[in-house]
Coordinates of C-alpha atoms in Angstrom, one line a residue:
M89 CA 6.1 -33.4 -13.4
F90 CA 9.1 -32.3 -11.9
T91 CA 8.9 -28.8 -12.8
W92 CA 5.3 -28.7 -11.2
I93 CA 6.8 -30.8 -8.0
G94 CA 9.6 -28.1 -7.7
I95 CA 7.7 -25.2 -8.2
S96 CA 4.7 -26.3 -5.9
A97 CA 7.6 -27.5 -3.1
A98 CA 8.9 -23.7 -3.4
F99 CA 5.6 -22.0 -2.6
L100 CA 4.8 -24.2 0.2
A101 CA 8.1 -24.2 1.7
A102 CA 8.4 -20.3 1.7
L103 CA 4.7 -19.8 3.0
L104 CA 5.1 -22.4 5.7
L105 CA 8.7 -21.5 6.6
T106 CA 8.3 -17.4 7.0
P107 CA 6.2 -17.2 10.2
V108 CA 9.2 -19.6 11.5
A109 CA 11.6 -16.6 10.1
I110 CA 9.5 -14.2 11.9
R111 CA 9.7 -16.1 15.3
L112 CA 13.2 -16.1 15.0
A113 CA 13.8 -12.5 14.0
R114 CA 11.9 -11.9 17.2
K115 CA 13.6 -14.0 19.5
Y116 CA 17.0 -12.7 18.1
N117 CA 16.1 -9.2 17.9
I118 CA 16.8 -8.8 14.4
V119 CA 14.0 -6.1 13.3
D120 CA 13.8 -3.0 11.1
V121 CA 13.9 -0.1 13.6
P122 CA 11.7 2.8 11.9
N123 CA 13.5 5.9 10.7
G124 CA 13.1 9.2 8.8
R125 CA 13.6 7.3 5.6
K126 CA 11.6 4.3 6.4
V127 CA 7.8 4.4 5.8
H128 CA 6.9 1.7 8.6
S129 CA 6.1 2.9 12.3
T130 CA 7.0 -0.3 14.3
P131 CA 10.1 -2.5 14.2
T132 CA 9.6 -5.4 11.9
P133 CA 11.3 -8.6 11.7
R134 CA 13.6 -8.7 8.4
M135 CA 15.0 -12.2 8.6
G136 CA 11.9 -13.3 5.7
G137 CA 14.5 -13.8 3.0
I138 CA 15.6 -17.3 4.8
A139 CA 12.3 -18.5 3.9
I140 CA 12.3 -17.5 -0.1
Y141 CA 15.8 -18.8 -0.2
A142 CA 14.9 -22.5 1.2
G143 CA 11.6 -22.4 -1.0
F144 CA 14.1 -21.8 -3.9
V145 CA 16.9 -24.4 -2.8
L146 CA 14.0 -27.2 -2.1
G147 CA 12.3 -26.5 -5.2
S148 CA 15.4 -26.6 -7.6
L149 CA 16.8 -29.9 -6.0
L150 CA 13.1 -31.2 -6.7
L151 CA 13.6 -30.3 -10.5
A152 CA 16.0 -33.5 -10.4
V153 CA 18.3 -31.5 -12.8
Y154 CA 21.6 -32.2 -11.7
T155 CA 24.0 -30.2 -13.5
R156 CA 27.2 -28.1 -12.9
Q157 CA 25.4 -24.9 -13.6
V158 CA 22.5 -25.7 -11.3
A159 CA 24.7 -26.5 -8.5
C160 CA 26.5 -23.5 -8.8
L161 CA 23.6 -21.8 -9.0
L162 CA 22.8 -23.0 -5.7
V163 CA 26.0 -22.7 -3.9
G164 CA 26.8 -18.9 -5.5
S165 CA 23.7 -18.0 -4.1
S166 CA 23.7 -19.3 -1.0
I167 CA 26.8 -17.3 -0.5
V168 CA 25.0 -13.9 -1.5
M169 CA 21.9 -15.1 0.7
L170 CA 24.4 -15.4 3.8
T171 CA 26.3 -11.9 3.1
G172 CA 23.1 -10.5 3.4
L173 CA 22.0 -12.4 6.2
I174 CA 25.3 -11.7 8.2
D175 CA 24.7 -7.7 7.3
D176 CA 21.1 -8.0 8.6
V177 CA 22.3 -9.3 11.8
K178 CA 25.4 -7.5 12.6
D179 CA 25.4 -4.5 9.6
I180 CA 28.7 -5.3 7.9
S181 CA 30.8 -3.0 6.2
P182 CA 29.7 -2.1 2.3
K183 CA 33.1 -3.7 1.2
L184 CA 32.4 -7.0 2.8
K185 CA 29.2 -7.0 1.7
L186 CA 30.5 -6.5 -1.8
L187 CA 33.2 -9.0 -1.0
G188 CA 30.4 -12.1 -0.3
Q189 CA 28.2 -10.4 -3.8
V190 CA 31.7 -11.0 -5.7
L191 CA 32.7 -14.3 -4.4
G192 CA 28.8 -15.6 -5.3
A193 CA 29.3 -14.5 -8.6
L194 CA 32.9 -15.8 -9.4
V195 CA 31.5 -19.3 -8.3
L196 CA 28.7 -18.7 -11.4
V197 CA 31.4 -17.9 -13.5
Y198 CA 33.0 -21.4 -12.5
G199 CA 29.6 -23.0 -13.3
G200 CA 29.9 -21.3 -16.8
F201 CA 28.0 -18.3 -16.2
T202 CA 29.8 -15.9 -18.5
I203 CA 29.0 -13.4 -21.0
R204 CA 30.8 -14.1 -23.4
F205 CA 29.7 -12.0 -26.2
I206 CA 27.3 -9.2 -27.1
T207 CA 25.3 -8.7 -30.4
N208 CA 26.2 -5.6 -31.9
P209 CA 23.1 -3.7 -32.4
F210 CA 24.0 -1.8 -35.3
N211 CA 24.6 -4.9 -37.5
G212 CA 23.7 -8.2 -35.8
S213 CA 27.5 -9.3 -35.7
M214 CA 29.0 -10.9 -32.6
I215 CA 31.5 -8.9 -30.6
S216 CA 33.8 -11.5 -28.3
L217 CA 34.2 -9.8 -24.8
G218 CA 37.7 -11.8 -24.2
F219 CA 39.4 -11.4 -21.0
M220 CA 36.6 -8.7 -20.3
A221 CA 33.8 -11.3 -20.1
V222 CA 34.7 -12.7 -16.4
P223 CA 34.5 -8.7 -15.1
I224 CA 31.6 -7.7 -17.3
T225 CA 29.6 -10.7 -15.7
V226 CA 30.5 -10.2 -12.1
V227 CA 29.4 -6.6 -12.5
W228 CA 26.4 -7.6 -13.9
L229 CA 25.3 -9.9 -11.4
V230 CA 26.1 -7.7 -8.4
G231 CA 24.9 -4.5 -10.1
I232 CA 21.4 -6.7 -10.7
S233 CA 21.7 -7.8 -7.1
N234 CA 21.9 -4.4 -5.7
A235 CA 19.4 -2.9 -8.1
V236 CA 16.7 -5.1 -6.6
N237 CA 18.1 -4.3 -2.9
L238 CA 17.2 -0.6 -3.6
I239 CA 13.8 -1.3 -4.5
D240 CA 13.0 -2.9 -1.3
G241 CA 11.4 -0.1 0.0
L242 CA 7.4 -0.7 0.4
D243 CA 5.8 -3.9 1.9
G244 CA 5.5 -6.4 -0.7
L245 CA 7.1 -4.2 -3.6
C246 CA 10.6 -6.2 -3.7
S247 CA 9.0 -9.6 -3.6
G248 CA 5.9 -9.0 -6.2
V249 CA 8.3 -7.2 -8.7
S250 CA 10.9 -9.8 -8.6
M251 CA 7.9 -12.7 -8.9
I252 CA 6.9 -10.8 -11.9
A253 CA 10.2 -10.2 -13.3
A254 CA 10.6 -14.5 -12.7
L255 CA 6.9 -15.1 -14.4
S256 CA 8.6 -13.0 -17.3
T257 CA 11.9 -14.8 -17.4
A258 CA 10.1 -18.2 -17.3
V259 CA 8.2 -17.3 -20.6
V260 CA 11.1 -15.7 -22.3
C261 CA 13.0 -19.2 -21.8
I262 CA 10.2 -21.3 -22.8
S263 CA 10.0 -19.2 -26.1
Q264 CA 13.6 -19.9 -26.5
G265 CA 13.8 -23.8 -25.3
E266 CA 15.4 -22.7 -22.4
F267 CA 13.5 -25.2 -20.3
T268 CA 15.9 -25.8 -17.5
A269 CA 16.2 -22.1 -16.9
A270 CA 12.5 -21.8 -17.2
A271 CA 12.2 -23.9 -14.7
L272 CA 14.3 -22.1 -12.1
A273 CA 12.4 -19.1 -12.6
G274 CA 9.2 -20.7 -11.9
V275 CA 10.7 -22.0 -8.7
L276 CA 12.1 -18.4 -7.8
A277 CA 8.3 -16.9 -8.7
A278 CA 6.9 -19.7 -6.7
A279 CA 8.8 -19.1 -3.5
A280 CA 8.6 -15.2 -3.9
L281 CA 4.7 -15.4 -4.2
G282 CA 4.6 -17.5 -0.7
F283 CA 6.6 -15.2 1.3
L284 CA 4.2 -12.1 -0.4
R285 CA 1.4 -13.8 1.7
Y286 CA 3.2 -12.1 5.0
N287 CA 5.1 -9.3 3.0
F288 CA 2.3 -7.7 1.5
N289 CA 1.0 -4.6 3.3
P290 CA 0.7 -4.3 6.1
A291 CA 3.8 -6.3 6.1
K292 CA 4.3 -8.8 9.2
T293 CA 7.8 -9.1 8.1
F294 CA 10.7 -7.9 5.5
M295 CA 12.9 -10.2 3.6
G296 CA 16.0 -8.2 4.4
D297 CA 19.2 -7.9 2.6
C298 CA 19.2 -12.1 2.7
G299 CA 16.2 -11.9 0.3
A300 CA 16.4 -9.1 -1.7
L301 CA 20.4 -9.5 -2.6
F302 CA 19.1 -13.2 -3.3
L303 CA 16.6 -12.4 -5.1
G304 CA 18.4 -10.0 -7.7
F305 CA 21.6 -12.3 -7.7
V306 CA 19.2 -15.0 -8.7
L307 CA 17.2 -13.1 -11.3
G308 CA 20.6 -12.2 -12.8
A309 CA 22.2 -15.4 -12.9
L310 CA 18.9 -16.7 -14.5
S311 CA 19.3 -14.1 -17.4
L312 CA 22.5 -15.1 -18.4
M313 CA 21.8 -18.7 -18.6
G314 CA 18.5 -18.5 -20.4
L315 CA 18.2 -15.2 -21.7
S316 CA 21.6 -14.0 -22.9
K317 CA 22.0 -16.6 -25.9
G318 CA 20.2 -15.4 -28.4
S319 CA 21.9 -14.3 -31.9
T320 CA 19.6 -11.3 -33.0
V321 CA 19.9 -7.7 -32.2
I322 CA 17.4 -7.3 -30.0
S323 CA 18.1 -10.3 -27.4
V324 CA 20.8 -8.0 -25.6
F325 CA 17.9 -5.5 -24.5
I326 CA 15.6 -8.4 -22.7
P327 CA 17.1 -8.9 -19.9
F328 CA 16.9 -5.1 -19.2
I329 CA 13.6 -5.1 -20.2
I330 CA 12.3 -7.7 -17.6
L331 CA 14.6 -6.4 -14.9
G332 CA 13.3 -2.7 -16.1
I333 CA 11.9 -1.6 -12.8
P334 CA 14.9 -2.2 -10.6
V335 CA 17.4 -1.6 -13.5
F336 CA 15.9 1.7 -14.1
D337 CA 15.5 3.1 -10.9
T338 CA 18.9 2.7 -10.3
F339 CA 19.9 4.3 -13.4
C340 CA 17.4 7.3 -12.7
A341 CA 19.0 7.5 -9.3
I342 CA 22.8 7.8 -10.4
F343 CA 21.6 10.2 -13.3
R344 CA 19.8 12.3 -10.7
R345 CA 22.5 12.7 -8.1
V346 CA 25.1 13.6 -11.0
Y347 CA 22.4 16.1 -12.7
L348 CA 22.2 17.6 -9.4
K349 CA 25.8 17.5 -8.3
K350 CA 25.4 15.0 -5.5
P351 CA 27.4 12.4 -4.6
I352 CA 26.2 9.3 -6.4
F353 CA 25.7 7.2 -3.2
A354 CA 24.3 9.9 -1.1
A355 CA 20.6 8.8 -0.2
D356 CA 17.7 10.8 -1.5
K357 CA 13.4 10.5 -1.4
M358 CA 13.0 10.5 -5.4
H359 CA 13.0 6.6 -6.1
L360 CA 10.0 5.6 -7.9
H361 CA 8.0 4.5 -4.9
Q362 CA 8.9 7.6 -2.6
T363 CA 7.6 9.9 -5.8
L364 CA 4.4 8.0 -6.2
L365 CA 3.9 8.1 -2.1
S366 CA 4.5 12.0 -2.5
M367 CA 2.0 12.4 -5.1
G368 CA -0.7 11.1 -2.9
L369 CA -1.1 7.7 -3.6
S370 CA -1.4 5.0 -0.7
H371 CA 1.1 2.4 0.2
R372 CA -1.3 -0.3 -1.8
Q373 CA -1.8 2.0 -4.7
T374 CA 2.1 2.7 -5.0
V375 CA 2.8 -1.2 -5.0
L376 CA 0.2 -2.3 -7.4
T377 CA 1.1 0.8 -9.7
I378 CA 4.7 -0.3 -10.1
Y379 CA 3.7 -4.2 -10.4
A380 CA 1.5 -3.0 -13.2
L381 CA 4.7 -1.4 -14.6
A382 CA 6.5 -4.2 -13.8
L383 CA 4.0 -6.5 -15.6
L384 CA 4.2 -3.9 -18.6
M385 CA 7.9 -4.8 -18.8
G386 CA 7.5 -8.0 -18.9
I387 CA 4.7 -8.7 -21.6
S388 CA 6.9 -6.3 -23.6
A389 CA 9.8 -8.7 -23.2
V390 CA 7.9 -11.8 -24.0
L391 CA 6.7 -9.8 -27.3
M392 CA 10.2 -8.8 -28.2
A393 CA 11.2 -12.6 -27.8
I394 CA 8.9 -13.8 -30.3
L395 CA 8.5 -10.9 -32.7
S396 CA 10.6 -10.3 -35.3
T397 CA 13.8 -8.2 -35.3
A398 CA 11.9 -5.2 -36.8
Q399 CA 8.7 -5.3 -35.0
A400 CA 10.9 -6.0 -31.6
T401 CA 12.7 -3.0 -32.3
V402 CA 9.6 -1.1 -32.3
V403 CA 8.6 -2.3 -29.0
L404 CA 12.1 -1.7 -27.7
I405 CA 11.8 2.0 -28.7
L406 CA 8.3 2.3 -27.7
V407 CA 8.8 1.4 -24.0
A408 CA 11.9 3.4 -23.8
C409 CA 10.5 6.2 -25.0
F410 CA 7.5 5.6 -22.3
T411 CA 10.3 5.0 -19.5
F412 CA 11.9 8.1 -19.9
L413 CA 9.2 10.4 -20.8
C414 CA 7.4 8.8 -17.5
A415 CA 10.5 9.3 -15.4
D416 CA 11.0 12.7 -16.5
F417 CA 7.2 14.1 -15.8
L418 CA 7.6 12.2 -12.3
G419 CA 10.8 13.7 -11.7
V420 CA 12.5 10.4 -11.1
L421 CA 15.1 11.5 -13.8
R422 CA 16.3 14.8 -13.0
G423 CA 14.7 15.3 -9.5
K424 CA 12.0 17.9 -10.6
Q425 CA 8.5 17.2 -11.4
A426 CA 6.6 18.7 -14.6
A427 CA 5.2 22.0 -14.1
W428 CA 1.7 20.7 -14.9
L429 CA 2.3 17.7 -12.0
S430 CA 4.0 20.2 -9.5
R431 CA 0.9 22.9 -9.9
Q432 CA -1.1 20.1 -9.4
L433 CA 0.5 18.6 -6.2
A434 CA 0.7 22.3 -4.6
K435 CA -3.1 22.5 -5.2
R436 CA -4.2 19.1 -3.2
K437 CA -1.4 20.2 -0.6
N438 CA -3.1 23.6 -0.1
S439 CA -6.9 22.0 -0.1
V440 CA -5.7 19.7 2.7
D441 CA -3.8 22.3 4.7
H442 CA -7.1 24.8 4.7
S443 CA -9.7 21.7 5.2

């Protein structure tokens, strides 16, 4: 009963507080101004993440699960949200931004969110991480936070993908008997859905770094809380599949820049959503396509959690092959589209130019 109360409260809080966040952002001129790398054409409020955060906190408290882990999750995620909010308002330096995320991650470590071992994919044995447990945990949390932040490039993209990832996490956690993590994931999905009402194209508001970093941080934390305790070989891959869109898009960005001999942190227009837009898909078509891919990843993760190790391994191999082949075909992986796709896009461009 408390679970559904918490989930409903999270949805309603985000739904009702997002207009308040929009008015505050406009009042204090906290808006996202268009530039050459952005697709929106008018200044747009970017404090919507506050509503997601408020919905999640309220829903989590109403779950009536008052444990050290939950308390540390709320405190750590609050630090990350505030760090993002300060950046939205004042554009703080990357070092200060990273410091806030690391502090939030250390709070979670104190609360028991630690990757103490990983499963050896070759023989199934447990490998203790020893003194490396804390830094690896921090890297995971900070990495997922920033990976989710990187996909916040189109109306409704980050909130929708995060909602699908949270729902997938909830289903997998239920299958593994991790009901607290499942309830928290449900609350996060509900908060993201409430916000999505105002964020889907054409967006009335953006979530800003305060929302994107918060969503990524909580998703990373829930993966440690409910998905990393399996003893099977395949369990180590499930969080990566659930968070496949932000994780793989970030991996491709790094690989692509190294392959093209460009600085890793150099901005480009070859992320998945930018590539789909360049192919002629509309804003909504691009977002819905990525939703479908995120849903496919989520379903794959659920199957991997409930199938035998051998069957789950087949699913993993199929997902990995499909993902890499599609990324390379589209040009997301190496920055070069397949020859057939390039010819088709060139023909379309020529037909448009001559019409």
